[in-house]
CSV table of C-alpha atoms and ligand atoms in Angstrom, one decimal:
chain,number,residue,atom,x,y,z
A,11,MET,CA,39.5,-31.5,59.8
A,12,VAL,CA,39.5,-28.1,58.1
A,13,ASP,CA,38.0,-24.9,59.3
A,14,LEU,CA,36.8,-22.9,56.3
A,15,LYS,CA,34.8,-20.6,58.5
A,16,ALA,CA,37.9,-19.4,60.4
A,17,GLN,CA,39.6,-18.8,57.1
A,18,TYR,CA,36.6,-16.9,55.7
A,19,GLU,CA,36.6,-14.7,58.9
A,20,LYS,CA,40.1,-13.6,58.0
A,21,ILE,CA,39.8,-12.9,54.3
A,22,GLY,CA,36.0,-12.4,54.1
A,23,PRO,CA,35.9,-8.7,53.1
A,24,GLU,CA,38.3,-9.4,50.1
A,25,ILE,CA,36.2,-12.5,49.1
A,26,ASP,CA,32.9,-10.6,49.4
A,27,SER,CA,34.2,-7.8,47.2
A,28,ALA,CA,35.6,-10.2,44.6
A,29,ILE,CA,32.2,-12.0,44.4
A,30,LYS,CA,30.3,-8.7,44.3
A,31,SER,CA,32.3,-7.5,41.3
A,32,VAL,CA,31.5,-10.7,39.4
A,33,LEU,CA,27.8,-10.4,40.2
A,34,GLU,CA,27.8,-6.8,39.0
A,35,SER,CA,29.6,-7.7,35.8
A,36,THR,CA,27.3,-10.7,35.1
A,37,ALA,CA,30.2,-12.3,33.3
A,38,PHE,CA,29.6,-15.7,34.9
A,39,ILE,CA,31.2,-17.8,32.2
A,40,LYS,CA,34.7,-17.1,30.9
A,41,GLY,CA,34.7,-13.7,32.6
A,42,PRO,CA,38.0,-11.7,33.0
A,43,ASP,CA,38.8,-13.2,36.4
A,44,VAL,CA,39.2,-16.7,34.8
A,45,LYS,CA,42.0,-15.5,32.5
A,46,LEU,CA,43.6,-13.4,35.2
A,47,PHE,CA,43.6,-16.3,37.7
A,48,GLU,CA,45.2,-18.6,35.1
A,49,GLU,CA,47.9,-16.0,34.5
A,50,GLU,CA,48.5,-15.5,38.2
A,51,LEU,CA,48.6,-19.2,38.9
A,52,GLN,CA,50.9,-19.6,35.9
A,53,ARG,CA,53.4,-17.2,37.4
A,54,TYR,CA,53.1,-18.8,40.9
A,55,MET,CA,53.7,-22.3,39.4
A,56,GLY,CA,56.4,-21.2,37.0
A,57,VAL,CA,54.7,-23.1,34.1
A,58,ARG,CA,53.9,-22.0,30.5
A,59,HIS,CA,50.2,-22.8,30.6
A,60,VAL,CA,47.5,-23.1,33.1
A,61,ILE,CA,44.1,-24.3,31.7
A,62,SER,CA,41.3,-24.0,34.2
A,63,CYS,CA,38.4,-26.5,34.3
A,64,ALA,CA,35.4,-27.5,36.3
A,65,ASN,CA,37.1,-29.8,38.9
A,66,GLY,CA,40.2,-32.0,39.5
A,67,THR,CA,38.5,-35.1,38.2
A,68,ASP,CA,37.8,-33.4,34.8
A,69,ALA,CA,41.4,-32.2,34.8
A,70,LEU,CA,42.6,-35.8,34.9
A,71,HIS,CA,40.0,-36.8,32.3
A,72,LEU,CA,41.0,-34.0,30.0
A,73,ALA,CA,44.7,-35.0,30.4
A,74,MET,CA,43.9,-38.6,29.5
A,75,MET,CA,41.8,-37.5,26.5
A,76,VAL,CA,44.4,-35.2,25.0
A,77,LEU,CA,47.2,-37.8,24.9
A,78,GLY,CA,45.6,-39.7,22.1
A,79,LEU,CA,45.7,-43.0,24.0
A,80,ARG,CA,43.7,-45.9,22.6
A,81,PRO,CA,41.5,-48.5,24.4
A,82,GLY,CA,43.7,-51.1,25.9
A,83,ASP,CA,46.8,-48.9,26.3
A,84,GLU,CA,48.2,-49.4,29.8
A,85,VAL,CA,48.3,-46.6,32.4
A,86,ILE,CA,50.3,-47.2,35.6
A,87,THR,CA,49.2,-45.5,38.7
A,88,THR,CA,49.2,-46.0,42.5
A,89,ASN,CA,46.7,-48.3,44.3
A,90,PHE,CA,46.7,-45.8,47.2
A,91,THR,CA,44.9,-42.6,46.0
A,92,PHE,CA,41.5,-41.0,45.7
A,93,ILE,CA,39.3,-42.8,43.3
A,94,ALA,CA,39.3,-40.0,40.8
A,95,THR,CA,42.8,-40.8,39.7
A,96,VAL,CA,41.8,-44.3,38.5
A,97,GLU,CA,38.2,-43.7,37.3
A,98,VAL,CA,39.1,-41.5,34.4
A,99,VAL,CA,41.5,-44.2,33.1
A,100,ALA,CA,38.7,-46.8,33.3
A,101,LEU,CA,36.2,-44.4,31.7
A,102,LEU,CA,38.3,-44.0,28.6
A,103,GLY,CA,38.6,-47.8,28.2
A,104,LEU,CA,42.4,-47.7,29.0
A,105,LYS,CA,43.9,-50.6,31.0
A,106,LEU,CA,44.5,-49.6,34.5
A,107,VAL,CA,47.7,-51.1,36.0
A,108,LEU,CA,47.8,-50.5,39.7
A,109,VAL,CA,51.0,-50.6,41.7
A,110,ASP,CA,51.9,-50.4,45.4
A,111,PRO,CA,53.1,-47.1,47.0
A,112,ASP,CA,56.2,-46.7,49.1
A,113,PRO,CA,55.3,-47.5,52.7
A,114,GLY,CA,57.2,-44.5,54.0
A,115,THR,CA,56.1,-41.6,51.8
A,116,PHE,CA,52.7,-43.1,50.7
A,117,ASN,CA,53.7,-42.1,47.1
A,118,ILE,CA,53.9,-44.5,44.1
A,119,SER,CA,56.9,-46.8,44.4
A,120,VAL,CA,59.5,-46.3,41.6
A,121,ASP,CA,60.5,-50.0,41.8
A,122,SER,CA,56.9,-51.1,41.4
A,123,ILE,CA,56.5,-48.8,38.3
A,124,LYS,CA,59.6,-50.4,36.7
A,125,LYS,CA,58.2,-53.9,37.3
A,126,ALA,CA,54.8,-53.0,35.9
A,127,ILE,CA,56.0,-51.7,32.5
A,128,THR,CA,55.1,-53.8,29.4
A,129,PRO,CA,55.3,-53.0,25.7
A,130,ARG,CA,51.7,-51.7,26.0
A,131,THR,CA,52.4,-49.2,28.7
A,132,LYS,CA,51.7,-45.6,27.5
A,133,ALA,CA,51.6,-43.4,30.6
A,134,ILE,CA,52.4,-43.1,34.3
A,135,VAL,CA,50.2,-41.2,36.7
A,136,PRO,CA,52.1,-40.3,39.9
A,137,VAL,CA,49.9,-38.7,42.6
A,138,HIS,CA,51.6,-36.3,45.0
A,139,LEU,CA,49.7,-37.7,48.0
A,140,PHE,CA,49.0,-35.7,51.2
A,141,GLY,CA,51.1,-32.7,50.0
A,142,GLN,CA,54.5,-34.3,49.2
A,143,CYS,CA,55.9,-35.0,45.7
A,144,ALA,CA,56.4,-38.4,44.3
A,145,ASP,CA,60.0,-39.1,43.2
A,146,MET,CA,59.6,-37.2,39.9
A,147,GLU,CA,63.2,-37.2,38.8
A,148,LYS,CA,63.3,-41.1,38.8
A,149,ILE,CA,59.8,-41.3,37.3
A,150,MET,CA,60.8,-38.9,34.5
A,151,ALA,CA,63.9,-41.0,33.8
A,152,ILE,CA,61.8,-44.2,33.5
A,153,ALA,CA,59.3,-42.4,31.2
A,154,LYS,CA,62.1,-41.1,29.0
A,155,GLU,CA,63.7,-44.6,28.7
A,156,HIS,CA,60.3,-46.2,27.7
A,157,ASP,CA,58.8,-43.2,25.8
A,158,LEU,CA,55.9,-42.8,28.2
A,159,PHE,CA,53.7,-39.9,29.1
A,160,VAL,CA,53.7,-38.6,32.7
A,161,VAL,CA,50.5,-37.0,34.1
A,162,GLU,CA,51.0,-35.7,37.6
A,163,ASP,CA,48.0,-35.7,39.8
A,164,ALA,CA,48.9,-32.7,42.0
A,165,ALA,CA,45.4,-32.2,43.5
A,166,GLN,CA,46.8,-32.5,47.0
A,167,ALA,CA,50.1,-30.7,46.5
A,168,THR,CA,49.4,-27.1,45.2
A,169,GLY,CA,52.6,-25.2,46.2
A,170,ALA,CA,54.9,-28.2,47.0
A,171,ASP,CA,58.4,-28.0,45.5
A,172,TYR,CA,60.3,-30.9,43.9
A,173,ILE,CA,64.1,-30.5,44.3
A,174,PHE,CA,66.1,-32.2,41.6
A,175,SER,CA,69.6,-33.7,42.3
A,176,ASP,CA,71.2,-30.7,40.5
A,177,CYS,CA,69.2,-28.5,43.0
A,178,THR,CA,66.7,-27.2,40.3
A,179,VAL,CA,63.4,-26.6,41.9
A,180,LYS,CA,60.0,-27.1,40.2
A,181,LYS,CA,56.5,-27.0,41.5
A,182,ALA,CA,54.5,-30.2,41.9
A,183,GLY,CA,52.5,-30.7,38.7
A,184,THR,CA,54.9,-28.8,36.3
A,185,ILE,CA,57.4,-31.6,35.8
A,186,GLY,CA,55.5,-34.2,33.7
A,187,HIS,CA,53.9,-33.7,30.3
A,188,ILE,CA,50.7,-32.6,32.1
A,189,GLY,CA,49.9,-31.8,35.7
A,190,THR,CA,46.4,-31.6,37.2
A,191,THR,CA,44.9,-30.1,40.3
A,192,SER,CA,41.7,-29.6,42.2
A,193,PHE,CA,40.3,-26.6,43.9
A,194,PHE,CA,37.9,-28.5,46.0
A,195,PRO,CA,37.1,-26.3,49.1
A,196,SER,CA,39.3,-28.3,51.5
A,197,LYS,CA,42.4,-28.4,49.2
A,198,ASN,CA,45.4,-26.2,50.1
A,199,LEU,CA,44.2,-23.8,47.4
A,200,GLY,CA,40.4,-24.4,47.5
A,201,CYS,CA,37.5,-22.4,46.0
A,202,TYR,CA,33.9,-22.2,47.3
A,203,GLY,CA,32.6,-25.0,45.1
A,204,ASP,CA,34.2,-27.1,42.5
A,205,GLY,CA,37.2,-26.1,40.4
A,206,GLY,CA,40.3,-27.6,38.8
A,207,ALA,CA,43.2,-26.9,36.4
A,208,LEU,CA,45.8,-28.4,34.2
A,209,TYR,CA,49.4,-27.4,33.8
A,210,THR,CA,51.7,-27.9,30.8
A,211,ASN,CA,54.8,-26.5,29.2
A,212,ASP,CA,53.8,-27.9,25.8
A,213,ASP,CA,52.1,-25.3,23.6
A,214,ASN,CA,50.3,-27.8,21.4
A,215,LEU,CA,48.9,-29.8,24.4
A,216,ALA,CA,47.8,-26.5,26.0
A,217,MET,CA,45.9,-25.4,22.8
A,218,LYS,CA,44.2,-28.8,22.5
A,219,LEU,CA,43.3,-29.0,26.1
A,220,ARG,CA,41.6,-25.6,25.9
A,221,SER,CA,39.7,-26.8,23.0
A,222,ILE,CA,38.6,-30.1,24.5
A,223,ALA,CA,37.5,-28.4,27.7
A,224,ASN,CA,35.2,-26.2,25.6
A,225,HIS,CA,33.4,-28.8,23.5
A,226,GLY,CA,36.3,-29.3,21.2
A,227,MET,CA,35.7,-25.9,19.7
A,228,LYS,CA,38.5,-24.4,17.7
A,229,GLU,CA,36.6,-21.4,16.3
A,230,ARG,CA,33.1,-20.4,17.3
A,231,TYR,CA,30.8,-23.4,16.3
A,232,HIS,CA,33.6,-25.2,14.5
A,233,TYR,CA,34.6,-28.4,16.3
A,234,SER,CA,38.0,-30.0,15.7
A,235,ASP,CA,37.9,-32.5,18.5
A,236,ILE,CA,35.3,-34.3,20.5
A,237,GLY,CA,35.2,-32.4,23.7
A,238,VAL,CA,33.4,-31.8,26.9
A,239,ASN,CA,32.0,-28.8,28.9
A,240,SER,CA,34.5,-28.3,31.7
A,241,ARG,CA,35.0,-24.6,32.7
A,242,LEU,CA,35.9,-22.9,35.9
A,243,ASP,CA,33.1,-20.4,36.9
A,244,THR,CA,34.1,-16.8,37.0
A,245,LEU,CA,32.9,-16.6,40.6
A,246,GLN,CA,35.3,-19.4,41.6
A,247,ALA,CA,38.1,-17.8,39.7
A,248,ALA,CA,37.6,-14.5,41.5
A,249,ILE,CA,37.6,-16.3,44.9
A,250,LEU,CA,40.8,-18.2,43.9
A,251,ARG,CA,42.5,-15.0,42.9
A,252,VAL,CA,42.1,-13.8,46.4
A,253,LYS,CA,43.1,-17.1,48.0
A,254,LEU,CA,46.2,-17.5,45.8
A,255,LYS,CA,47.7,-14.5,47.4
A,256,TYR,CA,47.7,-16.3,50.8
A,257,LEU,CA,48.7,-19.7,49.6
A,258,SER,CA,52.3,-19.5,50.7
A,259,ASP,CA,51.3,-18.3,54.1
A,260,PHE,CA,48.7,-20.9,54.5
A,261,ASN,CA,51.1,-23.7,53.4
A,262,ASN,CA,53.7,-22.4,55.9
A,263,ALA,CA,51.1,-22.4,58.7
A,264,ARG,CA,50.2,-26.0,57.8
A,265,LYS,CA,53.9,-26.9,58.1
A,266,ASN,CA,54.1,-25.3,61.5
A,267,VAL,CA,51.2,-27.4,62.6
A,268,ALA,CA,53.0,-30.5,61.3
A,269,ASP,CA,56.2,-29.6,63.1
A,270,PHE,CA,54.3,-29.3,66.3
A,271,TYR,CA,52.6,-32.7,65.8
A,272,ASP,CA,56.0,-34.3,65.0
A,273,GLU,CA,57.6,-32.9,68.1
A,274,ALA,CA,54.7,-33.9,70.4
A,275,PHE,CA,54.6,-37.5,69.1
A,276,ALA,CA,58.4,-38.0,68.8
A,277,GLY,CA,58.6,-40.3,71.9
A,278,CYS,CA,55.5,-42.3,71.0
A,279,LEU,CA,56.8,-45.5,69.5
A,280,SER,CA,53.4,-46.8,68.4
A,281,LEU,CA,53.0,-43.9,66.0
A,282,ILE,CA,55.0,-43.6,62.8
A,283,LEU,CA,55.2,-39.9,61.8
A,284,PRO,CA,54.8,-38.8,58.2
A,285,GLU,CA,58.1,-39.3,56.4
A,286,ARG,CA,59.6,-36.2,54.8
A,287,SER,CA,61.6,-36.9,51.7
A,288,ALA,CA,64.8,-35.0,50.8
A,289,TYR,CA,63.6,-34.3,47.2
A,290,SER,CA,60.3,-32.6,48.1
A,291,THR,CA,58.9,-30.0,50.4
A,292,HIS,CA,55.7,-31.0,52.2
A,293,ILE,CA,52.7,-28.8,52.3
A,294,PHE,CA,50.7,-31.1,54.5
A,295,HIS,CA,47.4,-31.3,52.8
A,296,GLN,CA,47.0,-34.1,55.3
A,297,TYR,CA,49.0,-34.9,58.4
A,298,THR,CA,48.8,-38.7,58.3
A,299,LEU,CA,50.2,-41.0,61.0
A,300,LYS,CA,50.7,-44.8,60.8
A,301,VAL,CA,49.2,-46.3,64.0
A,302,LYS,CA,50.9,-49.6,64.8
A,303,ASN,CA,49.8,-52.7,66.8
A,304,GLY,CA,46.3,-52.7,65.3
A,305,LYS,CA,45.1,-49.8,67.4
A,306,ARG,CA,44.1,-47.4,64.7
A,307,ASP,CA,40.4,-47.9,65.0
A,308,GLU,CA,40.5,-47.8,68.8
A,309,LEU,CA,42.5,-44.6,68.8
A,310,LYS,CA,40.1,-43.1,66.2
A,311,LYS,CA,37.1,-44.0,68.4
A,312,TYR,CA,38.7,-42.6,71.5
A,313,LEU,CA,39.4,-39.3,69.8
A,314,GLU,CA,35.8,-39.2,68.5
A,315,SER,CA,34.6,-39.6,72.1
A,316,LEU,CA,36.5,-36.3,72.8
A,317,LYS,CA,35.0,-34.7,69.7
A,318,ILE,CA,38.4,-34.7,67.9
A,319,PRO,CA,37.8,-35.4,64.2
A,320,THR,CA,40.1,-37.7,62.4
A,321,MET,CA,39.9,-39.4,59.0
A,322,VAL,CA,41.1,-42.5,57.3
A,323,TYR,CA,42.5,-41.7,53.9
A,324,TYR,CA,42.0,-44.3,52.5
A,325,PRO,CA,40.1,-47.1,54.2
A,326,GLY,CA,40.1,-49.6,51.4
A,327,PRO,CA,42.7,-50.3,48.6
A,328,LEU,CA,41.4,-49.5,45.2
A,329,HIS,CA,42.0,-53.1,43.8
A,330,LEU,CA,39.4,-54.4,46.2
A,331,GLN,CA,36.6,-52.0,45.3
A,332,GLU,CA,33.5,-53.6,43.8
A,333,ALA,CA,33.7,-51.4,40.7
A,334,TYR,CA,37.2,-52.5,39.9
A,335,LYS,CA,36.9,-56.2,40.4
A,336,ASN,CA,37.2,-56.8,36.7
A,337,LEU,CA,40.8,-55.8,36.8
A,338,GLY,CA,41.3,-59.3,38.2
A,339,TYR,CA,43.6,-58.5,41.1
A,340,GLY,CA,43.8,-60.9,44.1
A,341,GLU,CA,43.2,-59.8,47.7
A,342,ASN,CA,46.9,-60.1,48.6
A,343,ASP,CA,48.4,-58.5,45.4
A,344,PHE,CA,49.2,-55.2,47.1
A,345,PRO,CA,50.5,-55.8,50.6
A,346,VAL,CA,51.7,-52.2,51.1
A,347,SER,CA,48.4,-50.5,50.2
A,348,SER,CA,46.5,-53.1,52.3
A,349,ALA,CA,48.7,-52.4,55.3
A,350,LEU,CA,48.4,-48.7,54.9
A,351,CYS,CA,44.6,-48.9,54.7
A,352,ARG,CA,44.7,-50.6,58.1
A,353,GLU,CA,47.1,-48.2,59.8
A,354,VAL,CA,46.7,-44.6,58.5
A,355,LEU,CA,45.0,-41.9,60.4
A,356,SER,CA,44.9,-38.2,59.4
A,357,LEU,CA,44.6,-35.6,62.1
A,358,PRO,CA,43.0,-32.2,61.9
A,359,MET,CA,45.2,-30.0,59.6
A,360,HIS,CA,44.6,-26.5,58.4
A,361,PRO,CA,46.2,-23.1,58.6
A,362,ASP,CA,44.0,-21.7,61.3
A,363,MET,CA,44.6,-24.2,64.0
A,364,GLU,CA,44.9,-22.7,67.5
A,365,GLN,CA,47.5,-23.6,70.0
A,366,GLU,CA,44.8,-24.7,72.4
A,367,GLN,CA,43.4,-27.1,69.8
A,368,LEU,CA,46.8,-28.5,69.1
A,369,ASP,CA,47.6,-29.0,72.8
A,370,PHE,CA,44.3,-30.8,73.3
A,371,ILE,CA,44.7,-33.1,70.3
A,372,THR,CA,48.3,-34.0,71.1
A,373,SER,CA,47.8,-34.5,74.9
A,374,SER,CA,44.7,-36.6,74.2
A,375,ILE,CA,46.7,-38.9,71.9
A,376,ILE,CA,49.5,-39.2,74.4
A,377,LYS,CA,47.0,-40.0,77.1
A,378,PHE,CA,45.5,-42.7,75.0
A,379,TYR,CA,48.9,-44.4,74.9
A,380,ASP,CA,49.6,-43.9,78.6
A,381,LYS,CA,46.3,-45.7,79.3
A,382,THR,CA,46.5,-48.5,76.8
A,383,ALA,CA,50.3,-49.2,76.6
B,30,PLP,C1,44.5,-37.1,44.5
B,30,PLP,C2,43.2,-36.5,44.0
B,30,PLP,N1,43.0,-36.6,42.7
B,30,PLP,C3,41.8,-36.0,42.1
B,30,PLP,C4,40.9,-35.4,42.9
B,30,PLP,C5,39.6,-35.0,42.3
B,30,PLP,O1,39.4,-33.6,42.4
B,30,PLP,P1,37.9,-33.0,42.4
B,30,PLP,O2,37.2,-33.4,43.7
B,30,PLP,O3,38.1,-31.6,42.3
B,30,PLP,O4,37.2,-33.6,41.2
B,30,PLP,C6,41.1,-35.3,44.3
B,30,PLP,C7,40.1,-34.6,45.1
B,30,PLP,O5,39.7,-35.0,46.1
B,30,PLP,C8,42.3,-35.9,44.8
B,30,PLP,O6,42.5,-35.8,46.1
């Protein structure tokens, strides 16, 4: 699905020298590259603060911790996301309120959010799924009206732009009170291990987040908050500094792949192409089709037989997961997520795809339909 080896072949010498300089400095924790990376990402994102941490799940956890929410407070998020988005809410004893996504964009439905708000609602967590922003302008308006926090899960959308109706442009993750991201290796900006970060324009939240991510320490061995240990390794920061320079090129290359797929499948009525919304650019963390007529698994198997990898993100809606049974949702409560889980199929997507690979993938899929139609 991604080819990190091909990428390493391109930028290997720069990566090697970044790693070597950290090894020579032995500043493995909180070395200079961590601060430099935060500053560089801050500039790229156009945000006042970037606080790096150990992974994207921790970033969400830290965001939920810093908002001062109390057990039982309700947090609304999408039922169609990676499990990390919801597990941190559950871990803090907050009440998880799941809602369906929009069937076209896969992102949290604004109407469903409105319907789910109660006097106990305290926060909304939109996820910018597969590389495209949720409808943040509308979500921020709802949050303002009901005095709610917004934590954007931007793990899959590093570099995507949200375009407001007055044409202002902001990066995914910098619009809500806090944004979070992941540098998991396969992400658009990925490191060579685990890594994550938080974004905020609020100086107080930033100060507190830095403290909580470092054991709640304000001054050395003085603890003002209950914290955790969640730091980005210097080695990963050094790698990310190299990769950040290429992020725009990599994202453009992904878009070219998506354009090619779109064009190749345009006449294939059984495939619904990923919708591109007017208010967001799409950086195609995933290129995800909807396969109609119940043929998703058959198509997946056929492609597997040709050694073409595909993935189902996500195969089961969160409300039916064993661990979340206690939320009390019924099987048919989320028809959109349930239908998506049966239909979605993500194709190989990365910046180093070769024309030959693209031709083989697209012609194989078209052949499948010629044979089975
Ligand atoms: C939407 C979303 N949120 C959160 C995470 C968690 O990130 P990490 O794997 O770095 O903990 C991921 C990573 O896969 C993700 O896709």
